[in-house]
Amino acid sequence: MKIRTVVWGENVHDRESAVVQGIYPKGMHGCIADALNADPAISATTATLEQPEHGLPQERLAETDVLTWWGHRAHGAVSDAVVERIAERVWEGMGLVVLHSGHFSKIFKRLMGTPCSLKWREAGEKERVWAVNRNHPIAQGVGDGFIVEQTEMYGEPFTIPEPMETVFISWYDGGEVFRSGVTYQRGGGRIFYFSPGHEVYPIYHNASVQTVLRNGVKWAHNPAPTWAGVTKNMNVPIDKAPEPIKEHGPHLHKPGEAGRR
Amino acid sequence: MKIRTVVWGENVHDRESAVVQGIYPKGMHGCIADALNADPAISATTATLEQPEHGLPQERLAETDVLTWWGHRAHGAVSDAVVERIAERVWEGMGLVVLHSGHFSKIFKRLMGTPCSLKWREAGEKERVWAVNRNHPIAQGVGDGFIVEQTEMYGEPFTIPEPMETVFISWYDGGEVFRSGVTYQRGGGRIFYFSPGHEVYPIYHNASVQTVLRNGVKWAHNPAPTWAGVTKNMNVPIDKAPEPIKEHGPHLHKPGEAGRR
Amino acid sequence: MKIRTVVWGENVHDRESAVVQGIYPKGMHGCIADALNADPAISATTATLEQPEHGLPQERLAETDVLTWWGHRAHGAVSDAVVERIAERVWEGMGLVVLHSGHFSKIFKRLMGTPCSLKWREAGEKERVWAVNRNHPIAQGVGDGFIVEQTEMYGEPFTIPEPMETVFISWYDGGEVFRSGVTYQRGGGRIFYFSPGHEVYPIYHNASVQTVLRNGVKWAHNPAPTWAGVTKNMNVPIDKAPEPIKEHGPHLHKPGEAGRR
Amino acid sequence: MKIRTVVWGENVHDRESAVVQGIYPKGMHGCIADALNADPAISATTATLEQPEHGLPQERLAETDVLTWWGHRAHGAVSDAVVERIAERVWEGMGLVVLHSGHFSKIFKRLMGTPCSLKWREAGEKERVWAVNRNHPIAQGVGDGFIVEQTEMYGEPFTIPEPMETVFISWYDGGEVFRSGVTYQRGGGRIFYFSPGHEVYPIYHNASVQTVLRNGVKWAHNPAPTWAGVTKNMNVPIDKAPEPIKEHGPHLHKPGEAGRR
């Protein structure tokens, strides 16, 4: 079965900026979805901010294996309820690929527990994306790295938790560096953040970037069953303890009570 | 200078339960603060839920090096604004020691980005806390581990991110195990979670537990200057780039504009 | 293509101990290989200590995707040259699954950089293996964990580096705990250590243990191309620098010289 | 008590190269020791390759809190016995600061378990060292980073294990990037690798580099007692088990036998 992928796009600059429209006539999400669908293992559709529930109702998320996220200008317009819904699906096992300015999205900050702030500069300078571990699944097909001819600079310090793996580190004309590809595990779900993707440059048409997107979706896909109840504490009553035990001492909770958690 | 420590206590069961009052006449926070103040390097005061701003106004947090957190029944009563204030102070460099049922507090879940759920059983059974790395600063003075004679069982899966360091793992009479001491870095701040501490048993009177509390506070203390502006993106204008560069191509942001972040 | 797996067995107690022979008439390696071959994605063969080059000549390793390792009594009899050969293959991308007393093998210690020491007791006690992350690929099919009815106790402190992921933690009748399933990345290769497997108990006949072995081999398999030259430094001459630069100042190495590394 | 630090220098180019002599009249180790002794918390002495046991007899190591290591041309001349002695001291709790070309030393490779290979170029180009976490103890006093005016380029992929913390990342004129400051824990000991330090440039006279050296030594110092017996397995006899158990089933080891480990 194909990896059911939803490409989420903010779709604001895509509609309002002539520059962005010129580069991405189908929107950035359309371009990304096309790049993903070029891989026979992936089946990608799109969702956008202006749709009801941002195109991400519970039923659709329940049938999504991997979600990709691009937002920039309208992070604050994303509903907190949808953010929690996505976080819960990630903990249940859904993969998440966060792109570029998505570093400051509610969902990424929610899952990292850090500010996710950085330095930035919009100068169309050159970025060299270096692979730290060329044998990592996400780095397949791009050798030791690749060039993004025009990019927005993102610079350290990038206030993220120490990654599970640092896959890419970028070099910029202007003198900065950035951990441009990093991975995390959160509950049952895998998260990949990838920084190239400023909307006024044709970055998602770059063949190497498209390769990384496809690799990232495949890496983030966890075929394990949904981790139902991942957010809940679970009482193990005394008579169901793995080893036979007796109760000692006082207690707060009455037998059969679920606890106040 | 001493480590300025605030011991935060929910102070609900401490007042309402005769059992808890009997064990902790000054409240659990009072007992913990006394244990910390036994160390000449620490200066501990207390704060509780029912105080204005939960006893944690901005000015007090600004002068706090390490905050310890115990809550259980009233997690939902903690104001979201105070939670964000604490999170920001952690990112700026304040240490945080989260205790027992604090695993399900707003602040811990906020900083972990995961559900932080677990299994539990209130049976007064025995817990063996084993030191995984006996040379870790937090494990000093407790040898290879210690016993909590009566404990609430907390069992895996504990849905936290992979820790920076697993310091303690616990064994229970009833057959479960638990990562009972784990560390994290979030921005400039260090976090230590330590699970023993159920309120109906005299756990914070246990000498080894008190040793771990003192060690934890000292470990979590980061003497570096406050990381001001840690939550904000920072623009590096083209003419301030470390290396001289010229602008190429179109742009979203006008010169001098701060960005929509 | 199937995952080409070599099951390495020390094959000493397998031949010399009547108890072990009774449990494993084909040797432990034979039992493990049969368990792996029950999975259509795996093609497992065996190799043993007493064979020339311990059954692991360069050509065979070059065509091996994953190696599993069980040794106990004769770690010192394994040739250093073969150990280095295996280490290099792991760095090139071969997966490695280290079993039970293999924690003290030359190859595991070589790849960890730590003593890999532990506590132990041979009492046939019960072990409860708990899954820390039930959605991890290695934990598929065993639920929240499983029981090994008779086991050798392995206890913390286990002097390994902090794992990439802690997959399993074990509980023992006698009161100890152990990180019984842990993962690492070393160069291009993935490593999984799994502790159950004492030779005088029928542990590799346990269905859950067999499931973990199959999962472990599939997880450790890295389909990326061999990372040729992974052990070598690589000079980038000045005229091949990604960005044009000029030489400044003195130098140790003459142009074209490979360096003394 | 001061941190008893030994600055180990290979002392080959220091004596044989007029260029290096001109920059470091007391040898590189002499310059580094002076920089460390400028901190009242540190007491640094030196040791060099040509001394008996390379200046590191067992008794001296036993009284060393932190060892710094610089070698380049003569890695192969370091005795394997001394390397093992150092590794064991690190596991027991001694800190280790590995400098520049020390990435390819026997001791660093021994403790990492990976090739520790990299790209390099000797062109005297500029290096920008960026602090990833400016609140890390090792980054105190250098702000967001600093410049090394003339450096040897070290480029990714750097085949090390994923670090505990990535403290610094470097940018080079020629287009590469490098994880120039990384930390590890191995047993009871802390390890800091720091890449600037090519011998034909006056890098150890750079004030920021000296600050990092002092910070690194202080960070690597673990005041915990020596972890005696860290390399040994430890039998816990049945009658000494924490919980009372009875033996079940057959066994390999006779009572009182130490095991063949």
Short mmCIF file of N, CA and C in Angstrom, two decimals, chain B residues 108-235:
data_model
loop_
_atom_site.label_atom_id
_atom_site.label_comp_id
_atom_site.label_asym_id
_atom_site.label_seq_id
_atom_site.Cartn_x
_atom_site.Cartn_y
_atom_site.Cartn_z
N PHE B 108 5.57 20.40 32.17
CA PHE B 108 6.43 19.30 31.70
C PHE B 108 6.01 18.87 30.29
N LYS B 109 4.71 18.71 30.10
CA LYS B 109 4.23 18.32 28.77
C LYS B 109 4.58 19.39 27.73
N ARG B 110 4.51 20.65 28.15
CA ARG B 110 4.85 21.76 27.24
C ARG B 110 6.30 21.67 26.77
N LEU B 111 7.18 21.29 27.68
CA LEU B 111 8.61 21.29 27.36
C LEU B 111 9.07 19.99 26.71
N MET B 112 8.30 18.94 26.87
CA MET B 112 8.66 17.66 26.26
C MET B 112 8.12 17.54 24.84
N GLY B 113 6.90 18.05 24.61
CA GLY B 113 6.29 17.87 23.30
C GLY B 113 5.72 16.48 23.09
N THR B 114 5.50 15.76 24.17
CA THR B 114 4.93 14.42 24.10
C THR B 114 3.85 14.28 25.17
N PRO B 115 3.07 13.18 25.16
CA PRO B 115 1.99 13.04 26.14
C PRO B 115 2.49 12.88 27.58
N CYS B 116 3.66 12.29 27.77
CA CYS B 116 4.19 12.05 29.12
C CYS B 116 3.29 11.14 29.94
N SER B 117 2.57 10.27 29.27
CA SER B 117 1.68 9.33 29.95
C SER B 117 2.48 8.11 30.42
N LEU B 118 1.82 7.32 31.29
CA LEU B 118 2.50 6.17 31.90
C LEU B 118 1.47 5.22 32.47
N LYS B 119 1.93 4.13 33.02
CA LYS B 119 1.09 3.22 33.81
C LYS B 119 1.27 3.57 35.28
N TRP B 120 0.24 3.29 36.09
CA TRP B 120 0.40 3.57 37.52
C TRP B 120 -0.44 2.59 38.35
N ARG B 121 -0.01 2.45 39.60
CA ARG B 121 -0.73 1.61 40.56
C ARG B 121 -0.38 2.08 41.95
N GLU B 122 -1.38 2.26 42.76
CA GLU B 122 -1.18 2.76 44.12
C GLU B 122 -1.34 1.59 45.09
N ALA B 123 -0.21 0.97 45.42
CA ALA B 123 -0.29 -0.23 46.26
C ALA B 123 0.74 -0.21 47.39
N GLY B 124 1.48 0.86 47.49
CA GLY B 124 2.49 0.90 48.54
C GLY B 124 3.58 -0.13 48.38
N GLU B 125 3.78 -0.57 47.14
CA GLU B 125 4.78 -1.60 46.92
C GLU B 125 6.19 -1.03 46.99
N LYS B 126 7.17 -1.88 46.92
CA LYS B 126 8.57 -1.47 47.02
C LYS B 126 9.11 -1.08 45.65
N GLU B 127 9.95 -0.04 45.64
CA GLU B 127 10.62 0.40 44.42
C GLU B 127 12.12 0.37 44.65
N ARG B 128 12.82 -0.21 43.72
CA ARG B 128 14.29 -0.16 43.73
C ARG B 128 14.73 0.80 42.64
N VAL B 129 15.38 1.87 43.03
CA VAL B 129 15.85 2.87 42.08
C VAL B 129 17.32 2.57 41.79
N TRP B 130 17.63 2.19 40.55
CA TRP B 130 19.00 1.82 40.18
C TRP B 130 19.67 2.97 39.43
N ALA B 131 20.92 3.24 39.78
CA ALA B 131 21.70 4.25 39.06
C ALA B 131 22.33 3.62 37.82
N VAL B 132 22.01 4.17 36.67
CA VAL B 132 22.56 3.67 35.42
C VAL B 132 24.01 4.14 35.26
N ASN B 133 24.27 5.39 35.67
CA ASN B 133 25.63 5.95 35.61
C ASN B 133 25.94 6.51 36.99
N ARG B 134 26.65 5.72 37.79
CA ARG B 134 26.87 6.12 39.19
C ARG B 134 27.80 7.32 39.29
N ASN B 135 28.46 7.70 38.21
CA ASN B 135 29.31 8.87 38.25
C ASN B 135 28.60 10.14 37.81
N HIS B 136 27.33 10.04 37.46
CA HIS B 136 26.57 11.22 37.08
C HIS B 136 26.41 12.12 38.31
N PRO B 137 26.52 13.44 38.14
CA PRO B 137 26.37 14.34 39.29
C PRO B 137 25.08 14.11 40.08
N ILE B 138 24.03 13.73 39.40
CA ILE B 138 22.75 13.55 40.10
C ILE B 138 22.74 12.28 40.95
N ALA B 139 23.61 11.34 40.63
CA ALA B 139 23.62 10.07 41.35
C ALA B 139 24.64 10.03 42.48
N GLN B 140 25.32 11.13 42.73
CA GLN B 140 26.34 11.11 43.79
C GLN B 140 25.71 10.85 45.17
N GLY B 141 26.31 9.98 45.92
CA GLY B 141 25.88 9.76 47.29
C GLY B 141 24.83 8.68 47.45
N VAL B 142 24.40 8.05 46.37
CA VAL B 142 23.40 6.99 46.52
C VAL B 142 23.93 5.65 46.02
N GLY B 143 25.23 5.58 45.75
CA GLY B 143 25.83 4.31 45.35
C GLY B 143 25.21 3.79 44.07
N ASP B 144 24.93 2.48 44.05
CA ASP B 144 24.35 1.87 42.87
C ASP B 144 22.83 2.04 42.82
N GLY B 145 22.28 2.67 43.84
CA GLY B 145 20.85 2.85 43.87
C GLY B 145 20.33 2.81 45.29
N PHE B 146 19.02 2.84 45.43
CA PHE B 146 18.44 2.86 46.77
C PHE B 146 17.01 2.34 46.70
N ILE B 147 16.43 2.16 47.88
CA ILE B 147 15.08 1.59 47.96
C ILE B 147 14.08 2.64 48.42
N VAL B 148 12.93 2.66 47.81
CA VAL B 148 11.79 3.41 48.33
C VAL B 148 10.82 2.34 48.85
N GLU B 149 10.63 2.29 50.14
CA GLU B 149 9.93 1.15 50.74
C GLU B 149 8.47 1.05 50.31
N GLN B 150 7.83 2.22 50.22
CA GLN B 150 6.44 2.23 49.77
C GLN B 150 6.34 3.26 48.66
N THR B 151 5.82 2.85 47.53
CA THR B 151 5.80 3.78 46.41
C THR B 151 4.55 3.57 45.58
N GLU B 152 4.21 4.55 44.80
CA GLU B 152 3.24 4.35 43.73
C GLU B 152 4.01 3.85 42.54
N MET B 153 3.54 2.76 41.93
CA MET B 153 4.21 2.24 40.74
C MET B 153 3.96 3.19 39.57
N TYR B 154 5.04 3.54 38.87
CA TYR B 154 4.96 4.21 37.58
C TYR B 154 5.63 3.28 36.58
N GLY B 155 4.93 2.93 35.51
CA GLY B 155 5.48 1.92 34.61
C GLY B 155 5.60 2.38 33.17
N GLU B 156 6.53 1.74 32.46
CA GLU B 156 6.66 1.97 31.02
C GLU B 156 5.47 1.35 30.29
N PRO B 157 5.12 1.89 29.13
CA PRO B 157 5.78 2.97 28.42
C PRO B 157 5.50 4.35 29.02
N PHE B 158 6.58 5.08 29.22
CA PHE B 158 6.54 6.48 29.66
C PHE B 158 6.79 7.28 28.37
N THR B 159 5.78 7.99 27.92
CA THR B 159 5.86 8.58 26.57
C THR B 159 6.55 9.94 26.60
N ILE B 160 7.84 9.88 26.85
CA ILE B 160 8.72 11.05 26.83
C ILE B 160 9.65 10.95 25.62
N PRO B 161 10.26 12.08 25.21
CA PRO B 161 11.31 11.95 24.19
C PRO B 161 12.49 11.18 24.76
N GLU B 162 13.27 10.57 23.90
CA GLU B 162 14.51 9.91 24.32
C GLU B 162 15.31 10.90 25.16
N PRO B 163 15.66 10.54 26.39
CA PRO B 163 16.36 11.50 27.25
C PRO B 163 17.78 11.81 26.76
N MET B 164 18.29 12.94 27.20
CA MET B 164 19.73 13.22 27.01
C MET B 164 20.52 12.19 27.79
N GLU B 165 20.10 11.93 29.02
CA GLU B 165 20.73 10.91 29.86
C GLU B 165 19.66 10.20 30.67
N THR B 166 19.76 8.88 30.72
CA THR B 166 18.93 8.12 31.64
C THR B 166 19.78 7.88 32.89
N VAL B 167 19.38 8.50 34.00
CA VAL B 167 20.20 8.45 35.21
C VAL B 167 19.75 7.31 36.13
N PHE B 168 18.44 7.13 36.25
CA PHE B 168 17.89 6.09 37.11
C PHE B 168 16.83 5.27 36.37
N ILE B 169 16.79 3.98 36.69
CA ILE B 169 15.70 3.11 36.23
C ILE B 169 15.19 2.37 37.45
N SER B 170 13.86 2.30 37.59
CA SER B 170 13.27 1.67 38.78
C SER B 170 12.66 0.30 38.49
N TRP B 171 12.73 -0.51 39.50
CA TRP B 171 12.17 -1.85 39.56
C TRP B 171 11.06 -1.83 40.61
N TYR B 172 9.94 -2.52 40.33
CA TYR B 172 8.83 -2.56 41.28
C TYR B 172 8.47 -3.99 41.63
N ASP B 173 8.04 -4.16 42.87
CA ASP B 173 7.51 -5.45 43.34
C ASP B 173 6.54 -6.09 42.35
N GLY B 174 5.69 -5.26 41.78
CA GLY B 174 4.60 -5.78 40.96
C GLY B 174 5.00 -6.19 39.56
N GLY B 175 6.28 -5.95 39.19
CA GLY B 175 6.75 -6.47 37.91
C GLY B 175 7.06 -5.44 36.84
N GLU B 176 6.82 -4.16 37.11
CA GLU B 176 7.08 -3.14 36.08
C GLU B 176 8.46 -2.50 36.26
N VAL B 177 8.85 -1.74 35.25
CA VAL B 177 10.07 -0.93 35.29
C VAL B 177 9.72 0.49 34.83
N PHE B 178 10.62 1.43 35.15
CA PHE B 178 10.33 2.83 34.80
C PHE B 178 11.64 3.62 34.75
N ARG B 179 11.75 4.50 33.76
CA ARG B 179 12.90 5.40 33.71
C ARG B 179 12.63 6.51 34.71
N SER B 180 13.12 6.34 35.93
CA SER B 180 12.70 7.19 37.04
C SER B 180 13.54 8.46 37.20
N GLY B 181 14.63 8.57 36.47
CA GLY B 181 15.43 9.79 36.51
C GLY B 181 15.98 10.06 35.12
N VAL B 182 15.54 11.13 34.49
CA VAL B 182 15.95 11.43 33.11
C VAL B 182 16.24 12.92 32.98
N THR B 183 17.16 13.25 32.06
CA THR B 183 17.54 14.65 31.87
C THR B 183 17.28 15.11 30.44
N TYR B 184 17.06 16.41 30.32
CA TYR B 184 16.84 17.07 29.02
C TYR B 184 17.48 18.45 29.03
N GLN B 185 17.78 18.95 27.84
CA GLN B 185 18.17 20.34 27.64
C GLN B 185 17.09 20.96 26.75
N ARG B 186 16.62 22.15 27.18
CA ARG B 186 15.64 22.87 26.36
C ARG B 186 16.07 24.33 26.30
N GLY B 187 16.58 24.76 25.14
CA GLY B 187 17.17 26.09 25.05
C GLY B 187 18.35 26.17 26.00
N GLY B 188 18.40 27.22 26.81
CA GLY B 188 19.50 27.36 27.75
C GLY B 188 19.29 26.60 29.05
N GLY B 189 18.14 25.94 29.22
CA GLY B 189 17.78 25.35 30.51
C GLY B 189 17.89 23.85 30.56
N ARG B 190 18.22 23.38 31.74
CA ARG B 190 18.32 21.94 31.97
C ARG B 190 17.12 21.46 32.78
N ILE B 191 16.65 20.28 32.43
CA ILE B 191 15.46 19.71 33.06
C ILE B 191 15.81 18.33 33.61
N PHE B 192 15.39 18.08 34.84
CA PHE B 192 15.55 16.75 35.45
C PHE B 192 14.19 16.29 35.93
N TYR B 193 13.77 15.14 35.47
CA TYR B 193 12.54 14.53 35.97
C TYR B 193 12.91 13.37 36.89
N PHE B 194 12.23 13.31 38.03
CA PHE B 194 12.52 12.28 39.04
C PHE B 194 11.19 11.77 39.58
N SER B 195 10.94 10.47 39.46
CA SER B 195 9.59 9.99 39.68
C SER B 195 9.18 9.69 41.13
N PRO B 196 10.07 9.26 42.04
CA PRO B 196 9.54 8.97 43.38
C PRO B 196 8.88 10.20 44.01
N GLY B 197 7.83 9.99 44.80
CA GLY B 197 7.22 11.14 45.47
C GLY B 197 5.71 11.11 45.67
N HIS B 198 5.12 9.91 45.75
CA HIS B 198 3.68 9.86 45.97
C HIS B 198 3.34 10.38 47.37
N GLU B 199 2.26 11.17 47.44
CA GLU B 199 2.01 11.99 48.61
C GLU B 199 1.55 11.22 49.86
N VAL B 200 1.04 10.01 49.70
CA VAL B 200 0.57 9.30 50.89
C VAL B 200 1.65 8.43 51.54
N TYR B 201 2.84 8.47 50.99
CA TYR B 201 3.97 7.77 51.61
C TYR B 201 5.04 8.81 51.96
N PRO B 202 5.88 8.52 52.93
CA PRO B 202 6.85 9.54 53.39
C PRO B 202 8.11 9.60 52.53
N ILE B 203 7.93 9.65 51.24
CA ILE B 203 9.07 9.49 50.31
C ILE B 203 10.05 10.65 50.39
N TYR B 204 9.54 11.88 50.57
CA TYR B 204 10.49 13.00 50.62
C TYR B 204 11.21 13.11 51.98
N HIS B 205 10.92 12.19 52.87
CA HIS B 205 11.73 12.07 54.08
C HIS B 205 12.87 11.06 53.91
N ASN B 206 12.85 10.31 52.82
CA ASN B 206 13.89 9.32 52.52
C ASN B 206 15.21 10.04 52.24
N ALA B 207 16.26 9.63 52.95
CA ALA B 207 17.54 10.35 52.85
C ALA B 207 18.10 10.31 51.43
N SER B 208 17.97 9.18 50.75
CA SER B 208 18.52 9.09 49.40
C SER B 208 17.73 9.96 48.43
N VAL B 209 16.42 9.99 48.62
CA VAL B 209 15.59 10.86 47.78
C VAL B 209 16.01 12.31 47.99
N GLN B 210 16.24 12.69 49.22
CA GLN B 210 16.66 14.07 49.50
C GLN B 210 18.02 14.37 48.85
N THR B 211 18.90 13.39 48.90
CA THR B 211 20.20 13.58 48.24
C THR B 211 20.01 13.82 46.75
N VAL B 212 19.15 13.03 46.13
CA VAL B 212 18.90 13.20 44.69
C VAL B 212 18.28 14.57 44.41
N LEU B 213 17.40 15.03 45.26
CA LEU B 213 16.79 16.36 45.06
C LEU B 213 17.88 17.44 45.07
N ARG B 214 18.76 17.36 46.05
CA ARG B 214 19.83 18.36 46.12
C ARG B 214 20.75 18.27 44.91
N ASN B 215 21.12 17.04 44.56
CA ASN B 215 21.95 16.87 43.37
C ASN B 215 21.26 17.41 42.12
N GLY B 216 19.97 17.13 42.03
CA GLY B 216 19.22 17.55 40.84
C GLY B 216 19.19 19.06 40.71
N VAL B 217 18.98 19.74 41.81
CA VAL B 217 18.96 21.21 41.76
C VAL B 217 20.33 21.74 41.35
N LYS B 218 21.39 21.16 41.90
CA LYS B 218 22.71 21.66 41.56
C LYS B 218 23.06 21.37 40.09
N TRP B 219 22.63 20.22 39.62
CA TRP B 219 22.89 19.88 38.22
C TRP B 219 22.10 20.80 37.28
N ALA B 220 20.87 21.09 37.64
CA ALA B 220 20.00 21.88 36.75
C ALA B 220 20.39 23.35 36.71
N HIS B 221 21.18 23.77 37.67
CA HIS B 221 21.56 25.18 37.73
C HIS B 221 22.56 25.53 36.61
N ASN B 222 22.19 26.44 35.76
CA ASN B 222 23.08 26.92 34.70
C ASN B 222 23.48 28.36 35.01
N PRO B 223 24.75 28.56 35.40
CA PRO B 223 25.18 29.90 35.80
C PRO B 223 25.37 30.87 34.64
N ALA B 224 25.17 30.41 33.41
CA ALA B 224 25.34 31.31 32.26
C ALA B 224 24.34 32.46 32.34
N PRO B 225 24.65 33.60 31.71
CA PRO B 225 23.71 34.72 31.71
C PRO B 225 22.39 34.33 31.05
N THR B 226 21.34 34.97 31.47
CA THR B 226 20.02 34.76 30.86
C THR B 226 20.10 34.91 29.33
N TRP B 227 19.52 33.97 28.63
CA TRP B 227 19.50 34.02 27.17
C TRP B 227 18.33 34.92 26.74
N ALA B 228 18.60 36.20 26.68
CA ALA B 228 17.55 37.15 26.33
C ALA B 228 17.17 36.97 24.87
N GLY B 229 15.89 37.07 24.59
CA GLY B 229 15.42 37.00 23.21
C GLY B 229 15.42 35.61 22.63
N VAL B 230 15.50 34.59 23.48
CA VAL B 230 15.63 33.21 22.97
C VAL B 230 14.43 32.78 22.13
N THR B 231 13.28 33.40 22.37
CA THR B 231 12.08 32.97 21.62
C THR B 231 11.92 33.69 20.29
N LYS B 232 12.76 34.64 20.00
CA LYS B 232 12.54 35.48 18.82
C LYS B 232 13.48 35.13 17.68
N ASN B 233 12.92 35.18 16.47
CA ASN B 233 13.78 35.13 15.29
C ASN B 233 14.55 36.44 15.22
N MET B 234 15.73 36.40 14.62
CA MET B 234 16.54 37.61 14.53
C MET B 234 16.96 37.82 13.09
N ASN B 235 16.57 38.96 12.53
CA ASN B 235 16.98 39.26 11.16
C ASN B 235 18.43 39.73 11.14
#
